[in-house]
Amino acid sequence: MPMIYLYARCSHLDSAESGLGLEIQREQGMAAANRLIAANPDLYFGAIYEDRVVSAYKVDLIRRRAGRKLQEVLRRGDYVIFAKMDRGFRSLRDFCVTTTLWKSMGVKLIIVDAGVDGSTPHGELMLGMLAIMAQFHSAIL
C-alpha cells in the first residue's frame, strides 16, 4: 500500500516568525496529503518527519536525523511532500543524488508551494529548476 510522508525542516529556532516554521510546513503538507488521498483512495498517510535547527546547505537530507528515518521507510509508490523545495534541499548535488535514488525506487516528490509533482516529465524539469534556485539562494545569503 503506497504511503504519503511529509518532511519538514527549520534551520533556526526563530523560523516560525519567518513563515518557515514546522507548524506551517505541517499544515501545508497535510493539506496536500489530504488532496492526494481524496484523488487516490489507495494512498494512506504515513508520518511526518521533522528536522529541527539543521542546515540543508551543510547537511544532506539522508544524513539528517529525520531525513535518514524517512529514507529507511520509503517503498515503491510512496510520496514525499515538502512544503518548499529549500526545506529539503539547498544543494543541487544532494537533490540530484537523493531524487535519482527515489526515482529508481518509484518514490514521487511533491513540492507544495510550487505546485510541482515530480512524477511527470514537466514536474521533474521544474524540480530541477527549483533545486538550482534553492542552491543559488543559499549562496547569496
C-alpha positions as CSV (number, residue, x, y, z in Angstrom):
1,M,0.0,0.0,0.0
2,P,1.5,3.3,-1.1
3,M,2.1,5.9,1.7
4,I,2.4,9.6,1.9
5,Y,5.2,11.1,4.1
6,L,5.8,14.7,5.0
7,Y,9.2,16.1,5.5
8,A,9.8,19.4,7.3
9,R,12.9,21.3,8.4
10,C,13.8,24.5,10.1
11,S,17.3,25.9,10.2
12,H,16.9,28.3,13.1
13,L,14.8,28.4,16.3
14,D,13.1,31.6,15.0
15,S,11.9,30.0,11.8
16,A,8.3,30.2,12.9
17,E,8.4,34.0,12.9
18,S,9.8,33.9,9.3
19,G,7.0,31.8,8.0
20,L,9.2,28.8,7.6
21,G,8.3,27.1,10.9
22,L,7.4,23.5,11.3
23,E,3.8,24.2,12.1
24,I,3.2,26.0,8.8
25,Q,5.0,23.3,6.9
26,R,2.9,20.6,8.6
27,E,-0.3,22.4,7.7
28,Q,0.7,22.9,4.1
29,G,1.9,19.3,3.8
30,M,-1.2,17.8,5.4
31,A,-3.5,19.8,3.1
32,A,-1.6,18.5,0.1
33,A,-1.6,14.9,1.5
34,N,-5.4,15.1,2.0
35,R,-5.9,16.3,-1.6
36,L,-3.8,13.4,-2.8
37,I,-5.7,10.9,-0.7
38,A,-9.1,12.3,-1.9
39,A,-7.9,11.8,-5.5
40,N,-6.3,8.4,-4.9
41,P,-8.1,6.4,-2.2
42,D,-5.4,3.7,-2.4
43,L,-2.9,6.1,-0.7
44,Y,-2.5,6.3,3.0
45,F,-0.9,8.8,5.3
46,G,2.3,7.5,6.8
47,A,4.1,10.0,9.1
48,I,5.7,13.4,9.4
49,Y,9.5,13.6,9.6
50,E,10.9,16.8,11.1
51,D,14.5,18.1,11.4
52,R,14.9,21.0,13.8
53,V,17.7,23.5,13.7
54,V,19.7,21.8,10.9
55,S,21.2,23.4,7.8
56,A,20.1,21.9,4.5
57,Y,23.1,23.6,2.9
58,K,25.6,21.9,5.2
59,V,23.9,18.5,5.9
60,D,22.5,16.3,3.1
61,L,18.9,15.2,3.5
62,I,19.6,11.5,4.2
63,R,22.4,12.4,6.7
64,R,19.9,14.4,8.8
65,R,18.2,12.5,11.7
66,A,14.7,12.7,10.3
67,G,15.8,12.5,6.7
68,R,17.6,9.3,7.4
69,K,14.5,7.8,9.1
70,L,12.3,8.9,6.2
71,Q,14.7,7.2,3.7
72,E,14.5,4.0,5.7
73,V,10.7,3.7,5.4
74,L,10.3,4.6,1.7
75,R,8.9,2.0,-0.6
76,R,7.9,1.8,-4.3
77,G,4.8,4.0,-5.0
78,D,5.3,6.2,-1.9
79,Y,5.1,10.0,-2.0
80,V,7.3,12.5,-0.2
81,I,5.9,16.0,0.4
82,F,7.9,19.2,1.2
83,A,6.1,22.5,1.8
84,K,9.0,24.2,-0.1
85,M,12.0,22.9,-2.0
86,D,14.5,24.5,0.3
87,R,13.1,22.7,3.3
88,G,14.5,19.5,1.8
89,F,17.4,20.6,-0.4
90,R,19.8,23.6,-0.5
91,S,22.4,21.7,-2.5
92,L,21.9,20.7,-6.2
93,R,24.2,17.7,-5.6
94,D,22.1,16.5,-2.7
95,F,18.9,17.0,-4.7
96,C,20.3,15.0,-7.7
97,V,21.7,12.1,-5.6
98,T,18.5,11.8,-3.5
99,T,15.9,12.2,-6.2
100,T,17.8,9.9,-8.5
101,L,17.6,7.3,-5.8
102,W,14.0,8.0,-5.1
103,K,13.1,7.8,-8.8
104,S,14.8,4.3,-9.0
105,M,12.7,3.3,-6.0
106,G,9.5,4.6,-7.6
107,V,9.1,7.3,-4.9
108,K,7.4,10.6,-6.0
109,L,8.3,14.0,-4.7
110,I,5.8,16.9,-4.4
111,I,6.7,20.5,-3.6
112,V,3.5,22.2,-2.2
113,D,4.3,25.9,-2.6
114,A,5.3,25.5,-6.3
115,G,2.5,23.0,-7.1
116,V,5.0,20.6,-8.5
117,D,4.6,16.8,-8.8
118,G,8.0,15.4,-9.7
119,S,6.5,12.2,-11.1
120,T,5.8,13.8,-14.5
121,P,8.4,15.0,-17.1
122,H,7.3,18.6,-16.6
123,G,7.4,18.2,-12.8
124,E,10.9,16.7,-13.0
125,L,12.0,19.7,-15.0
126,M,10.5,22.1,-12.5
127,L,12.1,20.2,-9.5
128,G,15.5,20.7,-11.1
129,M,14.9,24.4,-11.6
130,L,13.7,24.8,-8.0
131,A,16.8,22.9,-6.8
132,I,19.0,25.3,-8.7
133,M,17.2,28.3,-7.2
134,A,17.4,26.9,-3.7
135,Q,21.2,26.5,-4.0
136,F,21.6,29.9,-5.6
137,H,19.6,31.5,-2.7
138,S,21.8,29.8,-0.1
139,A,24.9,31.0,-2.0
140,I,23.8,34.7,-1.9
141,L,22.7,34.7,1.8
